[in-house]
Coordinates of C-alpha atoms in Angstrom, one line a residue:
M1451 CA 0.0 -21.8 18.6
G1452 CA 0.5 -18.0 18.0
I1453 CA 0.3 -16.2 14.7
L1454 CA 4.1 -16.1 14.3
E1455 CA 4.3 -19.9 14.8
K1456 CA 1.5 -20.5 12.3
I1457 CA 3.2 -18.3 9.7
S1458 CA 6.4 -20.1 10.2
E1459 CA 4.8 -23.5 9.8
I1460 CA 3.0 -22.5 6.6
E1461 CA 6.3 -21.0 5.2
K1462 CA 8.1 -24.3 5.9
E1463 CA 5.4 -26.3 4.3
I1464 CA 5.4 -24.1 1.2
A1465 CA 9.2 -24.5 1.0
R1466 CA 9.2 -28.3 1.2
T1467 CA 6.2 -28.7 -1.2
Q1468 CA 7.2 -29.4 -4.8
K1469 CA 5.6 -27.1 -7.3
N1470 CA 3.7 -29.1 -10.0
K1471 CA 0.2 -29.6 -11.3
A1472 CA -0.8 -31.9 -8.5
T1473 CA 0.2 -29.5 -5.7
E1474 CA -0.9 -26.2 -7.2
Y1475 CA -4.2 -26.1 -5.4
H1476 CA -2.6 -27.0 -2.1
L1477 CA 0.0 -24.3 -2.6
G1478 CA -2.7 -21.8 -3.5
L1479 CA -4.6 -22.5 -0.3
L1480 CA -1.4 -22.2 1.8
K1481 CA -0.6 -18.8 0.3
A1482 CA -4.1 -17.6 1.0
K1483 CA -3.8 -18.7 4.6
L1484 CA -0.4 -17.1 4.9
A1485 CA -1.7 -13.8 3.6
K1486 CA -4.6 -13.9 6.1
Y1487 CA -2.2 -14.5 9.1
R1488 CA 0.2 -11.8 7.9
A1489 CA -2.7 -9.3 7.7
Q1490 CA -3.7 -10.2 11.3
L1491 CA -0.1 -9.7 12.4
L1492 CA -0.1 -6.2 10.9
E1493 CA -3.2 -5.1 12.8
P1494 CA -2.2 -2.6 15.5
S1495 CA -2.5 -3.9 19.0
K1496 CA -4.0 -1.9 21.8
S1497 CA -0.9 -2.3 23.9
A1498 CA 1.2 -0.8 21.1
A1499 CA -0.7 2.4 21.1
G1500 CA 1.2 5.6 21.9
K1501 CA 4.6 4.0 21.1
G1502 CA 5.3 5.6 17.8
E1503 CA 6.9 8.8 18.9
G1504 CA 9.0 10.5 16.2
F1505 CA 7.3 8.8 13.3
D1506 CA 4.3 11.1 12.9
V1507 CA 5.7 13.3 10.1
M1508 CA 3.3 15.5 8.2
K1509 CA 3.4 15.0 4.5
S1510 CA 4.7 18.1 2.8
G1511 CA 6.2 19.3 -0.5
D1512 CA 5.4 17.9 -4.0
A1513 CA 6.4 14.3 -3.3
R1514 CA 7.6 12.0 -0.4
V1515 CA 10.6 9.7 -0.6
A1516 CA 11.4 7.1 2.1
L1517 CA 15.0 6.1 2.8
I1518 CA 15.1 2.5 3.9
G1519 CA 18.0 0.3 4.7
F1520 CA 19.9 -1.7 7.3
P1521 CA 21.8 0.1 10.0
S1522 CA 25.1 1.9 9.1
V1523 CA 24.6 1.9 5.3
G1524 CA 24.9 5.7 5.0
K1525 CA 21.3 6.9 5.1
S1526 CA 21.9 9.8 7.5
T1527 CA 25.0 10.9 5.5
F1528 CA 22.9 10.8 2.3
L1529 CA 20.2 13.0 4.0
S1530 CA 22.8 15.5 5.1
L1531 CA 24.3 15.7 1.7
M1532 CA 21.0 16.0 -0.2
T1533 CA 19.2 18.4 2.1
S1534 CA 20.0 21.2 4.6
T1535 CA 18.9 18.8 7.4
A1536 CA 21.7 17.6 9.7
S1537 CA 21.1 13.9 10.6
E1538 CA 23.4 12.4 13.2
A1539 CA 25.9 10.1 11.5
A1540 CA 28.4 7.8 13.2
S1541 CA 30.3 4.6 12.6
Y1542 CA 28.1 2.6 15.0
E1543 CA 24.7 1.0 14.3
F1544 CA 21.3 2.5 15.1
T1545 CA 22.5 6.1 15.2
T1546 CA 19.1 7.2 13.9
L1547 CA 16.2 6.2 16.2
T1548 CA 13.4 8.3 14.9
C1549 CA 12.1 9.5 11.5
I1550 CA 14.1 12.6 10.4
P1551 CA 12.6 14.6 7.5
G1552 CA 14.5 16.8 5.0
V1553 CA 13.7 18.6 1.8
I1554 CA 15.5 18.1 -1.6
E1555 CA 15.1 21.2 -3.8
Y1556 CA 15.4 20.0 -7.4
K1557 CA 14.1 21.5 -10.7
G1558 CA 11.8 23.7 -8.8
A1559 CA 10.2 20.9 -6.8
N1560 CA 10.3 20.3 -3.0
I1561 CA 10.8 16.6 -2.4
Q1562 CA 10.4 15.4 1.2
L1563 CA 13.1 12.9 2.1
L1564 CA 12.6 10.8 5.2
D1565 CA 15.6 9.2 7.0
L1566 CA 14.1 6.2 8.7
P1567 CA 15.8 4.1 11.4
G1568 CA 17.7 1.1 10.2
I1569 CA 15.6 -2.0 9.5
I1570 CA 16.6 -5.4 10.9
E1571 CA 15.6 -8.8 9.9
G1572 CA 12.1 -9.5 11.3
A1573 CA 11.0 -5.9 11.0
A1574 CA 7.7 -7.0 9.5
Q1575 CA 6.9 -8.8 12.9
G1576 CA 7.7 -5.6 14.8
K1577 CA 11.4 -6.1 15.6
G1578 CA 13.5 -2.9 16.0
R1579 CA 10.4 -0.5 15.5
G1580 CA 10.0 -2.2 12.1
R1581 CA 6.3 -1.7 12.0
Q1582 CA 6.5 2.1 12.4
V1583 CA 9.3 2.3 9.8
I1584 CA 7.4 0.3 7.2
A1585 CA 4.1 2.2 7.9
V1586 CA 5.8 5.4 7.0
A1587 CA 7.2 3.8 3.8
R1588 CA 3.7 2.8 2.7
T1589 CA 2.8 6.5 2.6
S1590 CA 5.7 7.4 0.3
D1591 CA 5.7 8.0 -3.5
V1592 CA 9.1 6.3 -4.0
V1593 CA 11.3 4.1 -1.9
I1594 CA 15.1 4.6 -1.9
M1595 CA 16.6 1.3 -0.7
M1596 CA 20.1 2.2 0.6
L1597 CA 22.4 -0.8 0.4
D1598 CA 26.0 -1.4 1.4
A1599 CA 27.9 -2.3 -1.9
T1600 CA 30.5 -4.2 0.1
K1601 CA 27.9 -6.8 1.2
G1602 CA 26.7 -7.7 -2.3
E1603 CA 23.0 -8.4 -2.7
V1604 CA 22.3 -10.0 0.6
Q1605 CA 20.7 -6.9 2.1
R1606 CA 18.6 -6.3 -1.0
S1607 CA 16.9 -9.7 -0.9
L1608 CA 16.3 -9.5 2.9
L1609 CA 14.7 -6.0 2.7
E1610 CA 12.6 -7.0 -0.3
K1611 CA 11.2 -9.9 1.7
E1612 CA 10.4 -7.7 4.7
L1613 CA 8.5 -5.2 2.5
E1614 CA 6.8 -7.9 0.5
T1615 CA 5.5 -9.4 3.8
V1616 CA 3.7 -6.2 4.8
G1617 CA 2.1 -5.7 1.4
I1618 CA 4.5 -3.3 -0.3
R1619 CA 5.1 -4.3 -3.9
L1620 CA 8.3 -2.8 -5.4
N1621 CA 8.5 -1.9 -9.1
K1622 CA 5.4 -3.9 -9.9
N1623 CA 2.1 -2.9 -11.5
K1624 CA -1.2 -3.6 -9.9
P1625 CA -2.6 -6.9 -11.3
N1626 CA -5.2 -6.3 -14.1
I1627 CA -7.9 -8.3 -12.4
Y1628 CA -11.5 -7.2 -12.0
F1629 CA -12.9 -8.4 -8.7
K1630 CA -16.3 -7.6 -7.1
P1631 CA -17.9 -9.4 -4.2
K1632 CA -21.7 -10.0 -4.7
K1633 CA -24.6 -10.9 -2.4
G1634 CA -25.7 -13.9 -4.4
G1635 CA -25.3 -15.8 -7.7
G1636 CA -22.2 -17.8 -6.9
I1637 CA -18.8 -17.2 -8.4
S1638 CA -18.6 -15.9 -12.0
F1639 CA -15.2 -16.5 -13.5
N1640 CA -13.9 -15.2 -16.9
S1641 CA -10.6 -14.3 -18.5
T1642 CA -9.7 -12.4 -21.7
V1643 CA -6.3 -14.1 -22.0
P1644 CA -5.1 -17.7 -21.7
L1645 CA -4.2 -18.5 -18.1
T1646 CA -1.1 -20.6 -17.3
Q1647 CA -0.8 -19.9 -13.5
C1648 CA -4.3 -19.8 -12.3
S1649 CA -7.4 -21.9 -13.0
E1650 CA -11.1 -21.4 -12.1
K1651 CA -10.9 -24.2 -9.5
L1652 CA -7.9 -22.5 -7.8
V1653 CA -9.7 -19.1 -7.8
Q1654 CA -12.7 -20.7 -6.2
L1655 CA -10.6 -22.4 -3.5
I1656 CA -8.8 -19.2 -2.6
L1657 CA -12.2 -17.3 -2.4
H1658 CA -13.6 -20.0 -0.2
E1659 CA -10.6 -19.7 2.1
Y1660 CA -11.6 -16.0 2.6
K1661 CA -15.3 -17.0 3.2
M1662 CA -16.3 -15.5 -0.2
F1663 CA -18.9 -17.6 -2.1
N1664 CA -20.4 -14.9 -4.4
A1665 CA -18.2 -12.8 -6.5
E1666 CA -17.4 -11.7 -10.1
V1667 CA -13.8 -12.3 -11.3
L1668 CA -12.3 -11.3 -14.6
F1669 CA -8.6 -11.9 -15.4
R1670 CA -7.3 -9.4 -18.0
E1671 CA -3.8 -10.7 -17.9
D1672 CA -2.0 -14.0 -17.0
C1673 CA -1.6 -13.5 -13.2
S1674 CA -0.3 -15.8 -10.4
P1675 CA -2.3 -16.9 -7.3
D1676 CA -0.3 -14.4 -5.3
D1677 CA -1.5 -11.6 -7.6
F1678 CA -5.1 -12.7 -7.1
I1679 CA -4.7 -12.9 -3.3
D1680 CA -3.3 -9.3 -3.4
V1681 CA -6.4 -8.2 -5.3
I1682 CA -8.7 -9.9 -2.7
V1683 CA -6.9 -8.4 0.3
G1684 CA -7.0 -5.0 -1.4
N1685 CA -4.5 -3.2 0.9
R1686 CA -1.4 -3.7 -1.2
V1687 CA 0.8 -0.7 -2.1
Y1688 CA 2.5 -0.6 -5.5
M1689 CA 5.4 1.8 -5.7
P1690 CA 8.6 2.4 -7.6
C1691 CA 11.9 1.7 -5.8
L1692 CA 15.5 2.8 -6.5
Y1693 CA 18.2 0.4 -5.2
V1694 CA 21.1 2.7 -4.2
Y1695 CA 24.4 0.9 -3.6
N1696 CA 26.6 3.1 -1.3
K1697 CA 30.3 2.8 -0.5
I1698 CA 31.4 1.9 -4.1
D1699 CA 34.8 3.4 -3.3
Q1700 CA 35.5 0.3 -1.2
I1701 CA 34.9 -2.3 -4.0
S1702 CA 36.5 -3.2 -7.3
M1703 CA 35.5 -1.5 -10.6
E1704 CA 34.2 -4.8 -11.9
E1705 CA 31.8 -5.1 -9.0
V1706 CA 30.7 -1.5 -9.4
D1707 CA 29.9 -2.2 -13.1
R1708 CA 28.0 -5.3 -12.2
L1709 CA 25.9 -3.5 -9.6
A1710 CA 25.2 -0.5 -11.8
R1711 CA 23.8 -2.8 -14.5
Q1712 CA 21.2 -4.3 -12.2
P1713 CA 17.6 -3.2 -12.9
H1714 CA 16.5 -0.1 -11.0
S1715 CA 19.9 0.4 -9.5
V1716 CA 22.3 3.3 -8.9
V1717 CA 25.8 3.2 -7.5
I1718 CA 27.1 6.1 -5.3
S1719 CA 29.6 7.0 -2.7
C1720 CA 28.4 9.4 0.0
G1721 CA 31.9 9.6 1.5
M1722 CA 33.5 10.7 -1.8
K1723 CA 30.3 12.4 -3.2
L1724 CA 30.3 10.3 -6.3
N1725 CA 27.4 10.0 -8.7
L1726 CA 24.9 11.9 -6.5
D1727 CA 23.8 14.1 -9.5
Y1728 CA 22.8 11.0 -11.5
L1729 CA 20.9 9.6 -8.5
L1730 CA 18.8 12.9 -8.3
E1731 CA 18.0 12.7 -12.0
M1732 CA 16.9 9.0 -11.6
L1733 CA 14.8 10.0 -8.6
W1734 CA 13.1 12.7 -10.7
Q1735 CA 12.3 10.1 -13.3
Y1736 CA 10.8 7.6 -10.8
L1737 CA 8.7 10.3 -9.2
A1738 CA 7.4 11.2 -12.7
L1739 CA 6.8 14.9 -11.8
T1740 CA 6.1 17.6 -14.4
C1741 CA 7.1 21.3 -14.2
I1742 CA 4.4 23.7 -15.5
Y1743 CA 5.2 27.4 -16.0
T1744 CA 2.5 30.0 -16.1
K1745 CA 2.3 33.4 -17.8
K1746 CA 0.0 36.3 -17.7
R1747 CA -1.4 37.6 -21.0
G1748 CA 1.0 40.0 -22.7
Q1749 CA 3.9 39.1 -20.3
R1750 CA 6.8 36.8 -20.4
P1751 CA 6.5 33.4 -18.7
D1752 CA 7.6 33.2 -15.0
F1753 CA 10.3 30.6 -15.0
A1754 CA 11.2 31.3 -11.3
D1755 CA 8.1 29.6 -9.8
A1756 CA 7.0 26.3 -11.3
I1757 CA 3.8 24.4 -10.7
I1758 CA 4.6 20.7 -10.0
L1759 CA 2.1 18.1 -11.3
R1760 CA 2.0 14.3 -10.9
K1761 CA 2.1 11.9 -13.8
G1762 CA -1.1 11.8 -15.8
A1763 CA -2.3 15.2 -14.7
S1764 CA -3.9 17.6 -17.3
V1765 CA -3.9 21.3 -17.7
E1766 CA -7.2 21.3 -15.8
H1767 CA -5.4 20.2 -12.7
V1768 CA -3.4 23.4 -12.6
G1769 CA -6.7 25.0 -11.4
G1770 CA -6.9 28.4 -9.8
G1771 CA -8.3 31.6 -11.2
G1772 CA -6.5 34.7 -12.4
G1773 CA -7.0 34.1 -16.1
G1774 CA -3.4 32.9 -16.5
R1775 CA -2.4 30.7 -19.4
V1776 CA -0.2 27.6 -19.1
S1777 CA 3.0 27.8 -21.1
K1778 CA 3.9 24.4 -22.6
D1779 CA 7.2 25.7 -23.8
R1780 CA 9.0 24.3 -20.7
V1781 CA 7.7 21.0 -19.4
G1782 CA 9.7 18.4 -17.5
D1783 CA 11.0 15.3 -19.3
T1784 CA 8.8 13.0 -17.4
G1785 CA 5.1 13.0 -16.8
S1786 CA 2.4 13.7 -19.3
L1787 CA 0.0 16.5 -20.2

């Protein structure tokens, strides 16, 4: 039985197992096995080497944004509208076959926007160059998930499942769990909060599944078994995601209003150029960039050339010599100093 068949069998068993106190240990073990097989599936095979032409794009600018979506949802049109890059757009599927980069210039920052080929169902298993597309998405700072507003939320759930499978966690924080493997001493388990989803026995079973018999575990929040498995695996990527519903000119106002009120969602129309300014403002907030303007002693600040810093950066990160002073008079709305 191959890895895909094993994954399918485990997923079926999880789906048909009732979730209660009696089955929580069994489900925890199944999820641990599932995560192991999925990790094996994502390991690059020797036969696949050299088949990623067009995806090796150098990271440039102040931030990188990946544009992900099913074929023919308007990704290439969006790239052409937002940047000076012309990406081929047509009414048929799979117009874009490689990764096409563009640059958005906004509030003094250069934001690299990557137009990735359309994802199909099963991309996590390598269908439709899915592995290369998702690998590029893992290196991004923010994911823009482009969706067709005329198809409701079907595309959203399918894409979330594909990204979840390969270890990309959208709009989630890293679990606050301290985990450290040791050479001896058994498993030390503690928690600073009451746990309702995980128990010491379940933690031990999951660790044994990964052949770990000596470790220190500290739960600082009430996390699920899935969260604990993510911490053990250690290669999960936690990143913000904007769900962008395109083609709103083809649906009713009631449906537009419903989609716009969904969490992390923006509604636009590339064809009629509707709401693109608001999307850029939301993207700026999700990137959490800060503009810093410098001035030389005795001179006025130079507002033409900003230094772009990431969230959590301090004045020390500006670095460089020259004896310039940082002007805090004009700092972006997001980020912190």
